[in-house]
Amino acid sequence: MSSSYNPWLVLFSIGIAFFASYIALDLASRVIHSTGRAMVIWLIGGSFSMGVGIWAMHFIGMLAFHLPIPLAYDIPLTLASIIPAIAASAIALWTVRNGHQNAQTTFVAAIVIGSGISVMHYMGMAALKMQPSIEYTPLLTVLSVMIAIAASLAALKIIFTLNSNPGPKSITLLKAASAALMATAISGMHYTGMAAANFPINGMCRSSPQDLSSGWMAVLIGGGSLMLMLTTLLISIFDARLADQNSRMVKQFKEINSELLSYIKAIGQHAMITVTDKAGCILQANDKFCEISGFSQQALYGHDYRLVNSGTHSSLFFVELWATIVRGDIWRGEICNRAKDGTLYWVDTAIVPLKDSIGEIERYISVTIDITKRKQAEHELTRLGRVLDESSNEIYVFDAQTLHFTMVNAEAQRNLGYAIG
């Protein structure tokens, strides 16, 4: 029986094959880079969208085929032929998701995927219900299956290559070129399978009138599948951009966090840092604080600063300190503490309230610098000043460079008759 093809529907079927192939490459990236529930959603949704796209290409290719007799398709069998396409797509996405790139596993997966596509095609052909039955040329039939397997193998290799070598915007052109190659292979499988079909001269289609006819089916199936694939592609693009933004934000956060940690580490080498709760109980203390105070972090945890209180300052001093930080202001001052061994040490302290998102104080962070040596030097200078002032000798101290007086004791000022200040 003579046959012909509608060239516009042939081109339409190849276009859908290209679109389905491009989506397959795009979805593979989403499945690979997703985890948990998102990965499952992409795997299921991607398999359905890809499967419908591949099925639509084959079915529209069949609708492009014309015989000199009316043709119609059995609805249940036609719909059932989608299942192998979806299953083949799921296997493809699962294979690339798990990174099975060794030759043996990839080849086995390609055989399974190619077989699934072939089953879909020949189930669709069986939906014609021809009487007598369609006969197939064995060589072309085997060739069509081999093309399906080869196309599946090429698709897996391309997906592995694209996802192992992510690049800039040029990757889109490479993906489009790869999709064109895959579409050519998929279309080649279909039309080779159609060439393998031999329709008896006196054959007739046994599908009942209520079954779907081929007149409007191309627009319905083609338009529906294109809408489904386009929606999937747009969601994939949006998800990819969102994932890229999240990735950049995470990277920036890690860089900022690393920088802050380096600052904190540098500060911690010279300053004592503690974090307390709202009640003033110590939650964290750095090594410098432990080193100078003589207390371990375990001994400090849960205790307040009374553990290192030297008794040097009045209770009013600490009342004013707490009043400042409870208002949310920063307190700055000098405090004399007592180490575990009883040694007194002075610190220049800044206490900063840490607030939550609604402005409530959660914790306090204290950054202190050991100024014990400075305080000792100040005390020694004060003592020396008293000694000089109490001396009965005239004492003059001047700068060697400028010859300006820097200190003149009380006895010298009395003898000179005026104060030098």
CSV table of C-alpha atoms in Angstrom, one decimal:
chain,number,residue,atom,x,y,z
A,1,MET,CA,0.0,0.0,0.0
A,2,SER,CA,1.4,3.4,-1.0
A,3,SER,CA,2.1,6.0,1.7
A,4,SER,CA,3.2,9.6,2.0
A,5,TYR,CA,4.1,12.1,4.7
A,6,ASN,CA,2.9,15.6,5.5
A,7,PRO,CA,6.2,17.6,5.4
A,8,TRP,CA,4.9,20.2,7.9
A,9,LEU,CA,4.1,17.6,10.5
A,10,VAL,CA,7.4,15.9,9.9
A,11,LEU,CA,9.2,19.2,10.6
A,12,PHE,CA,6.9,19.7,13.6
A,13,SER,CA,7.8,16.3,15.0
A,14,ILE,CA,11.5,17.0,14.6
A,15,GLY,CA,11.0,20.4,16.3
A,16,ILE,CA,9.4,18.7,19.2
A,17,ALA,CA,12.2,16.1,19.3
A,18,PHE,CA,14.7,19.0,19.5
A,19,PHE,CA,12.7,20.7,22.3
A,20,ALA,CA,12.4,17.4,24.2
A,21,SER,CA,16.1,16.8,23.9
A,22,TYR,CA,17.0,20.3,25.1
A,23,ILE,CA,14.7,19.9,28.1
A,24,ALA,CA,16.3,16.5,28.8
A,25,LEU,CA,19.7,18.2,29.0
A,26,ASP,CA,18.4,21.0,31.1
A,27,LEU,CA,16.5,18.8,33.5
A,28,ALA,CA,19.5,16.5,33.9
A,29,SER,CA,21.4,19.4,35.4
A,30,ARG,CA,18.5,20.1,37.9
A,31,VAL,CA,18.3,16.5,38.9
A,32,ILE,CA,22.1,16.2,39.4
A,33,HIS,CA,22.4,19.4,41.5
A,34,SER,CA,19.2,18.9,43.6
A,35,THR,CA,19.0,16.9,46.8
A,36,GLY,CA,16.3,15.4,49.0
A,37,ARG,CA,12.7,16.2,48.2
A,38,ALA,CA,13.6,18.7,45.4
A,39,MET,CA,15.5,15.9,43.6
A,40,VAL,CA,12.6,13.5,43.8
A,41,ILE,CA,10.2,16.2,42.4
A,42,TRP,CA,12.6,17.0,39.6
A,43,LEU,CA,13.0,13.3,38.8
A,44,ILE,CA,9.3,12.6,38.7
A,45,GLY,CA,8.3,15.9,37.0
A,46,GLY,CA,11.3,15.7,34.6
A,47,SER,CA,10.6,12.1,33.7
A,48,PHE,CA,6.9,12.9,32.9
A,49,SER,CA,7.8,16.0,30.8
A,50,MET,CA,10.6,14.3,28.9
A,51,GLY,CA,8.5,11.2,28.3
A,52,VAL,CA,5.6,13.1,27.0
A,53,GLY,CA,7.9,15.1,24.8
A,54,ILE,CA,9.5,12.0,23.3
A,55,TRP,CA,6.1,10.3,22.9
A,56,ALA,CA,4.6,13.4,21.2
A,57,MET,CA,7.4,13.5,18.7
A,58,HIS,CA,6.8,9.9,17.7
A,59,PHE,CA,3.1,10.2,17.6
A,60,ILE,CA,3.1,13.4,15.6
A,61,GLY,CA,5.5,11.6,13.3
A,62,MET,CA,2.9,8.9,12.9
A,63,LEU,CA,0.2,11.5,12.3
A,64,ALA,CA,2.4,12.9,9.4
A,65,PHE,CA,2.1,9.4,7.8
A,66,HIS,CA,-0.8,9.0,5.3
A,67,LEU,CA,-2.3,6.0,3.7
A,68,PRO,CA,-5.1,5.9,1.0
A,69,ILE,CA,-7.5,4.6,3.8
A,70,PRO,CA,-8.9,6.4,6.9
A,71,LEU,CA,-6.7,6.0,9.9
A,72,ALA,CA,-7.6,6.3,13.6
A,73,TYR,CA,-5.9,5.2,16.8
A,74,ASP,CA,-7.0,3.1,19.7
A,75,ILE,CA,-7.2,5.4,22.8
A,76,PRO,CA,-6.2,3.1,25.6
A,77,LEU,CA,-3.2,1.6,23.7
A,78,THR,CA,-2.2,5.1,22.5
A,79,LEU,CA,-2.2,6.5,26.0
A,80,ALA,CA,-0.4,3.3,27.4
A,81,SER,CA,2.4,3.9,24.9
A,82,ILE,CA,3.4,7.0,27.0
A,83,ILE,CA,4.4,4.8,29.9
A,84,PRO,CA,7.6,3.3,28.3
A,85,ALA,CA,8.7,6.8,27.3
A,86,ILE,CA,8.3,8.1,30.8
A,87,ALA,CA,10.0,5.0,32.3
A,88,ALA,CA,12.9,5.5,29.8
A,89,SER,CA,13.2,9.1,30.8
A,90,ALA,CA,13.2,8.2,34.5
A,91,ILE,CA,16.0,5.7,34.0
A,92,ALA,CA,18.0,8.3,32.0
A,93,LEU,CA,17.7,10.9,34.7
A,94,TRP,CA,18.3,8.4,37.5
A,95,THR,CA,21.5,7.2,35.7
A,96,VAL,CA,22.9,10.7,35.4
A,97,ARG,CA,21.8,11.6,38.9
A,98,ASN,CA,23.9,8.8,40.3
A,99,GLY,CA,26.9,9.6,38.2
A,100,HIS,CA,27.2,6.2,36.6
A,101,GLN,CA,29.9,7.1,34.0
A,102,ASN,CA,31.7,3.8,33.6
A,103,ALA,CA,31.3,2.3,30.2
A,104,GLN,CA,29.5,-0.9,31.2
A,105,THR,CA,26.8,0.8,33.3
A,106,THR,CA,26.2,3.5,30.8
A,107,PHE,CA,25.9,1.0,28.0
A,108,VAL,CA,23.4,-1.1,29.9
A,109,ALA,CA,21.4,2.0,30.8
A,110,ALA,CA,21.4,3.0,27.1
A,111,ILE,CA,20.0,-0.4,26.1
A,112,VAL,CA,17.2,-0.1,28.6
A,113,ILE,CA,16.4,3.4,27.6
A,114,GLY,CA,16.5,2.7,23.9
A,115,SER,CA,14.4,-0.4,24.4
A,116,GLY,CA,11.8,1.6,26.2
A,117,ILE,CA,11.6,4.2,23.4
A,118,SER,CA,11.3,1.3,20.9
A,119,VAL,CA,8.5,-0.3,22.9
A,120,MET,CA,6.7,3.1,22.9
A,121,HIS,CA,7.1,3.4,19.1
A,122,TYR,CA,5.8,0.0,18.3
A,123,MET,CA,3.0,0.2,20.8
A,124,GLY,CA,1.9,3.4,19.0
A,125,MET,CA,2.0,1.5,15.7
A,126,ALA,CA,-0.1,-1.3,17.2
A,127,ALA,CA,-2.7,1.3,18.1
A,128,LEU,CA,-3.5,1.6,14.4
A,129,LYS,CA,-5.3,-1.9,14.6
A,130,MET,CA,-4.7,-2.7,10.9
A,131,GLN,CA,-6.3,-5.7,9.3
A,132,PRO,CA,-4.3,-7.6,8.1
A,133,SER,CA,-1.7,-6.8,10.7
A,134,ILE,CA,1.3,-4.6,9.8
A,135,GLU,CA,4.4,-6.6,8.8
A,136,TYR,CA,7.9,-5.3,9.6
A,137,THR,CA,11.1,-5.7,7.7
A,138,PRO,CA,13.4,-7.4,10.3
A,139,LEU,CA,16.6,-5.6,9.3
A,140,LEU,CA,15.0,-2.1,9.5
A,141,THR,CA,13.2,-3.0,12.7
A,142,VAL,CA,16.5,-4.1,14.3
A,143,LEU,CA,18.1,-1.0,12.9
A,144,SER,CA,15.5,1.3,14.4
A,145,VAL,CA,16.1,-0.3,17.8
A,146,MET,CA,19.8,0.0,17.4
A,147,ILE,CA,19.4,3.7,16.5
A,148,ALA,CA,17.3,4.2,19.7
A,149,ILE,CA,20.0,2.6,21.8
A,150,ALA,CA,22.7,4.6,20.1
A,151,ALA,CA,20.7,7.8,20.6
A,152,SER,CA,20.3,7.0,24.3
A,153,LEU,CA,24.0,6.3,24.6
A,154,ALA,CA,24.9,9.5,22.9
A,155,ALA,CA,22.4,11.4,25.1
A,156,LEU,CA,23.9,10.0,28.3
A,157,LYS,CA,27.5,10.8,27.2
A,158,ILE,CA,26.4,14.3,26.2
A,159,ILE,CA,24.7,14.9,29.6
A,160,PHE,CA,27.7,13.6,31.5
A,161,THR,CA,30.0,15.8,29.5
A,162,LEU,CA,27.9,19.0,29.9
A,163,ASN,CA,27.5,18.5,33.6
A,164,SER,CA,31.1,17.6,34.3
A,165,ASN,CA,32.3,20.7,32.5
A,166,PRO,CA,30.0,23.6,33.5
A,167,GLY,CA,31.0,26.7,31.7
A,168,PRO,CA,29.7,30.2,30.9
A,169,LYS,CA,26.9,31.3,28.6
A,170,SER,CA,28.5,29.4,25.7
A,171,ILE,CA,27.2,26.3,27.4
A,172,THR,CA,23.7,27.2,26.1
A,173,LEU,CA,24.9,27.0,22.5
A,174,LEU,CA,26.6,23.7,23.2
A,175,LYS,CA,23.4,22.4,24.8
A,176,ALA,CA,21.4,23.5,21.8
A,177,ALA,CA,23.9,21.8,19.4
A,178,SER,CA,23.8,18.6,21.5
A,179,ALA,CA,19.9,18.8,21.5
A,180,ALA,CA,20.0,19.0,17.7
A,181,LEU,CA,22.2,15.9,17.5
A,182,MET,CA,19.9,14.0,19.9
A,183,ALA,CA,16.8,15.1,18.0
A,184,THR,CA,18.3,13.9,14.7
A,185,ALA,CA,19.0,10.5,16.3
A,186,ILE,CA,15.5,10.2,17.9
A,187,SER,CA,13.8,11.2,14.6
A,188,GLY,CA,16.0,8.8,12.7
A,189,MET,CA,14.8,6.0,15.0
A,190,HIS,CA,11.2,6.9,14.4
A,191,TYR,CA,11.3,7.2,10.6
A,192,THR,CA,13.5,4.1,10.3
A,193,GLY,CA,10.8,2.3,12.3
A,194,MET,CA,8.1,3.7,10.0
A,195,ALA,CA,10.1,2.6,7.0
A,196,ALA,CA,10.2,-0.9,8.5
A,197,ALA,CA,6.4,-1.1,8.5
A,198,ASN,CA,4.7,-2.8,5.5
A,199,PHE,CA,1.0,-2.2,5.1
A,200,PRO,CA,-1.0,-4.8,3.1
A,201,ILE,CA,-2.5,-3.6,-0.1
A,202,ASN,CA,-6.1,-4.5,0.9
A,203,GLY,CA,-5.5,-3.5,4.6
A,204,MET,CA,-8.0,-1.5,6.6
A,205,CYS,CA,-8.0,0.2,10.0
A,206,ARG,CA,-10.2,-1.5,12.6
A,207,SER,CA,-10.3,1.4,15.0
A,208,SER,CA,-13.9,2.4,15.8
A,209,PRO,CA,-15.3,5.8,14.8
A,210,GLN,CA,-15.4,7.0,18.4
A,211,ASP,CA,-11.6,6.6,18.6
A,212,LEU,CA,-9.5,9.6,18.0
A,213,SER,CA,-8.9,10.6,14.4
A,214,SER,CA,-5.7,12.0,13.1
A,215,GLY,CA,-7.2,15.2,11.8
A,216,TRP,CA,-7.0,17.3,14.9
A,217,MET,CA,-4.8,15.1,17.0
A,218,ALA,CA,-1.5,16.7,15.9
A,219,VAL,CA,-2.5,20.2,17.1
A,220,LEU,CA,-3.9,18.8,20.4
A,221,ILE,CA,-1.0,16.6,21.2
A,222,GLY,CA,1.7,18.9,19.8
A,223,GLY,CA,0.3,22.0,21.5
A,224,GLY,CA,-0.3,20.2,24.8
A,225,SER,CA,3.2,18.6,24.9
A,226,LEU,CA,4.9,21.9,23.9
A,227,MET,CA,3.0,23.8,26.7
A,228,LEU,CA,4.0,21.1,29.2
A,229,MET,CA,7.7,21.1,28.1
A,230,LEU,CA,7.8,24.9,27.9
A,231,THR,CA,6.4,25.2,31.4
A,232,THR,CA,8.9,22.6,32.7
A,233,LEU,CA,11.7,24.5,30.9
A,234,LEU,CA,10.7,27.9,32.4
A,235,ILE,CA,10.5,26.4,35.9
A,236,SER,CA,13.9,24.8,35.4
A,237,ILE,CA,15.4,28.1,34.3
A,238,PHE,CA,13.9,29.9,37.2
A,239,ASP,CA,15.0,27.2,39.6
A,240,ALA,CA,18.5,27.3,38.1
A,241,ARG,CA,18.8,31.0,38.5
A,242,LEU,CA,17.4,30.8,42.0
A,243,ALA,CA,19.9,28.1,42.8
A,244,ASP,CA,22.7,30.2,41.3
A,245,GLN,CA,21.7,33.2,43.4
A,246,ASN,CA,21.6,31.0,46.5
A,247,SER,CA,25.0,29.6,45.6
A,248,ARG,CA,26.5,33.0,45.2
A,249,MET,CA,25.0,34.2,48.5
A,250,VAL,CA,26.3,31.1,50.3
A,251,LYS,CA,29.7,31.7,48.8
A,252,GLN,CA,29.7,35.3,49.8
A,253,PHE,CA,28.5,34.4,53.3
A,254,LYS,CA,31.3,31.8,53.6
A,255,GLU,CA,33.8,34.4,52.5
A,256,ILE,CA,32.5,37.0,54.9
A,257,ASN,CA,32.3,34.4,57.7
A,258,SER,CA,35.9,33.3,57.0
A,259,GLU,CA,37.0,36.9,57.0
A,260,LEU,CA,35.2,37.6,60.3
A,261,LEU,CA,36.7,34.5,61.8
A,262,SER,CA,40.1,35.6,60.8
A,263,TYR,CA,39.5,39.0,62.4
A,264,ILE,CA,38.2,37.3,65.5
A,265,LYS,CA,41.1,35.0,65.6
A,266,ALA,CA,43.5,37.9,65.2
A,267,ILE,CA,41.7,39.9,67.9
A,268,GLY,CA,41.6,36.8,70.2
A,269,GLN,CA,45.3,36.6,70.1
A,270,HIS,CA,45.6,39.9,71.9
A,271,ALA,CA,42.2,40.5,73.5
A,272,MET,CA,40.0,38.6,76.0
A,273,ILE,CA,36.6,37.9,74.6
A,274,THR,CA,33.6,36.6,76.5
A,275,VAL,CA,29.9,36.2,75.6
A,276,THR,CA,27.2,36.2,78.3
A,277,ASP,CA,23.5,35.8,78.4
A,278,LYS,CA,21.1,38.6,79.5
A,279,ALA,CA,21.7,37.7,83.2
A,280,GLY,CA,25.5,38.1,82.8
A,281,CYS,CA,26.3,34.3,83.0
A,282,ILE,CA,29.3,33.4,80.8
A,283,LEU,CA,28.4,31.3,77.8
A,284,GLN,CA,31.8,31.5,75.9
A,285,ALA,CA,35.3,32.7,76.7
A,286,ASN,CA,38.3,32.6,74.4
A,287,ASP,CA,41.7,31.1,75.2
A,288,LYS,CA,43.2,34.5,76.1
A,289,PHE,CA,40.6,35.1,78.8
A,290,CYS,CA,41.2,31.6,80.2
A,291,GLU,CA,45.0,32.2,80.1
A,292,ILE,CA,44.9,35.5,82.0
A,293,SER,CA,42.1,34.6,84.5
A,294,GLY,CA,43.4,31.2,85.1
A,295,PHE,CA,40.0,29.6,84.8
A,296,SER,CA,39.1,27.0,82.2
A,297,GLN,CA,36.1,27.4,79.9
A,298,GLN,CA,34.3,24.6,81.8
A,299,ALA,CA,34.9,26.5,85.1
A,300,LEU,CA,33.7,29.8,83.6
A,301,TYR,CA,30.6,28.4,81.9
A,302,GLY,CA,27.4,29.4,83.7
A,303,HIS,CA,29.1,31.7,86.2
A,304,ASP,CA,29.0,35.5,86.1
A,305,TYR,CA,31.9,38.0,86.5
A,306,ARG,CA,31.8,37.8,90.3
A,307,LEU,CA,34.1,34.8,89.7
A,308,VAL,CA,36.9,37.3,88.9
A,309,ASN,CA,35.7,40.3,91.0
A,310,SER,CA,38.6,41.7,92.8
A,311,GLY,CA,36.6,43.9,95.2
A,312,THR,CA,38.4,46.9,94.0
A,313,HIS,CA,35.3,48.7,92.7
A,314,SER,CA,32.2,49.8,94.6
A,315,SER,CA,28.8,48.3,94.0
A,316,LEU,CA,27.7,51.6,92.5
A,317,PHE,CA,30.4,51.1,89.8
A,318,PHE,CA,28.7,47.9,88.6
A,319,VAL,CA,25.2,49.3,89.0
A,320,GLU,CA,26.1,52.1,86.5
A,321,LEU,CA,27.8,49.5,84.2
A,322,TRP,CA,24.6,47.4,84.1
A,323,ALA,CA,22.4,50.4,83.7
A,324,THR,CA,24.3,51.4,80.6
A,325,ILE,CA,24.3,48.0,78.8
A,326,VAL,CA,20.7,47.2,79.7
A,327,ARG,CA,19.7,50.4,77.9
A,328,GLY,CA,21.4,48.9,74.8
A,329,ASP,CA,24.4,51.3,75.0
A,330,ILE,CA,28.0,50.3,74.9
A,331,TRP,CA,29.9,50.5,78.2
A,332,ARG,CA,33.6,51.4,78.1
A,333,GLY,CA,35.9,51.5,81.1
A,334,GLU,CA,38.8,50.0,83.2
A,335,ILE,CA,38.2,47.1,85.6
A,336,CYS,CA,40.4,45.4,88.1
A,337,ASN,CA,39.9,41.7,88.2
A,338,ARG,CA,41.3,38.9,90.3
A,339,ALA,CA,42.8,35.7,88.7
A,340,LYS,CA,42.3,32.3,90.0
A,341,ASP,CA,45.6,32.4,91.8
A,342,GLY,CA,44.7,35.7,93.5
A,343,THR,CA,46.7,37.9,91.2
A,344,LEU,CA,45.1,41.2,90.4
A,345,TYR,CA,45.1,42.4,86.7
A,346,TRP,CA,43.6,45.4,85.0
A,347,VAL,CA,41.6,45.3,81.8
A,348,ASP,CA,40.4,48.0,79.4
A,349,THR,CA,36.9,46.8,78.7
A,350,ALA,CA,34.1,47.4,76.1
A,351,ILE,CA,30.8,45.6,76.6
A,352,VAL,CA,28.5,45.5,73.6
A,353,PRO,CA,24.8,44.4,73.8
A,354,LEU,CA,23.8,42.0,71.0
A,355,LYS,CA,20.2,42.4,69.8
A,356,ASP,CA,17.8,40.1,68.0
A,357,SER,CA,15.7,41.0,64.9
A,358,ILE,CA,13.1,42.9,66.9
A,359,GLY,CA,15.7,44.9,68.9
A,360,GLU,CA,15.6,42.8,72.1
A,361,ILE,CA,18.9,42.2,73.9
A,362,GLU,CA,19.9,38.6,73.6
A,363,ARG,CA,23.5,38.5,74.8
A,364,TYR,CA,26.5,40.7,75.7
A,365,ILE,CA,29.9,40.4,74.2
A,366,SER,CA,32.9,41.8,76.2
A,367,VAL,CA,36.2,42.6,74.5
A,368,THR,CA,39.0,43.4,77.0
A,369,ILE,CA,42.7,44.3,76.7
A,370,ASP,CA,45.1,43.5,79.5
A,371,ILE,CA,46.5,46.9,80.7
A,372,THR,CA,48.1,45.6,83.9
A,373,LYS,CA,51.6,46.7,82.9
A,374,ARG,CA,50.3,50.2,81.9
A,375,LYS,CA,48.6,50.6,85.3
A,376,GLN,CA,51.7,49.5,87.1
A,377,ALA,CA,53.7,52.0,85.1
A,378,GLU,CA,51.2,54.7,85.9
A,379,HIS,CA,51.4,53.8,89.6
A,380,GLU,CA,55.2,53.9,89.5
A,381,LEU,CA,55.2,57.3,87.8
A,382,THR,CA,52.7,58.6,90.4
A,383,ARG,CA,54.9,57.3,93.2
A,384,LEU,CA,58.0,58.7,91.6
A,385,GLY,CA,56.3,62.1,91.2
A,386,ARG,CA,55.5,62.1,94.9
A,387,VAL,CA,59.1,61.3,95.7
A,388,LEU,CA,60.4,64.1,93.5
A,389,ASP,CA,58.0,66.6,94.9
A,390,GLU,CA,58.9,65.7,98.4
A,391,SER,CA,62.6,66.1,97.7
A,392,SER,CA,64.4,69.1,99.3
A,393,ASN,CA,66.6,69.4,96.2
A,394,GLU,CA,65.7,71.4,93.1
A,395,ILE,CA,64.9,69.0,90.2
A,396,TYR,CA,64.5,70.0,86.6
A,397,VAL,CA,63.6,67.6,83.8
A,398,PHE,CA,63.7,68.8,80.2
A,399,ASP,CA,63.5,67.4,76.7
A,400,ALA,CA,67.0,66.8,75.2
A,401,GLN,CA,65.8,67.8,71.7
A,402,THR,CA,63.9,70.9,72.4
A,403,LEU,CA,65.4,71.8,75.8
A,404,HIS,CA,61.9,72.5,77.1
A,405,PHE,CA,61.1,71.7,80.7
A,406,THR,CA,58.9,68.6,81.1
A,407,MET,CA,58.9,68.6,84.9
A,408,VAL,CA,60.0,70.9,87.7
A,409,ASN,CA,59.6,69.7,91.3
A,410,ALA,CA,57.9,71.8,94.0
A,411,GLU,CA,61.2,72.8,95.7
A,412,ALA,CA,62.5,74.3,92.4
A,413,GLN,CA,59.3,76.2,91.8
A,414,ARG,CA,59.4,77.7,95.3
A,415,ASN,CA,63.0,78.8,94.8
A,416,LEU,CA,62.2,80.3,91.4
A,417,GLY,CA,59.2,82.1,92.8
A,418,TYR,CA,56.6,81.0,90.3
A,419,ALA,CA,54.9,77.8,89.1
A,420,ILE,CA,56.0,76.1,85.9
A,421,GLY,CA,53.2,74.0,84.4
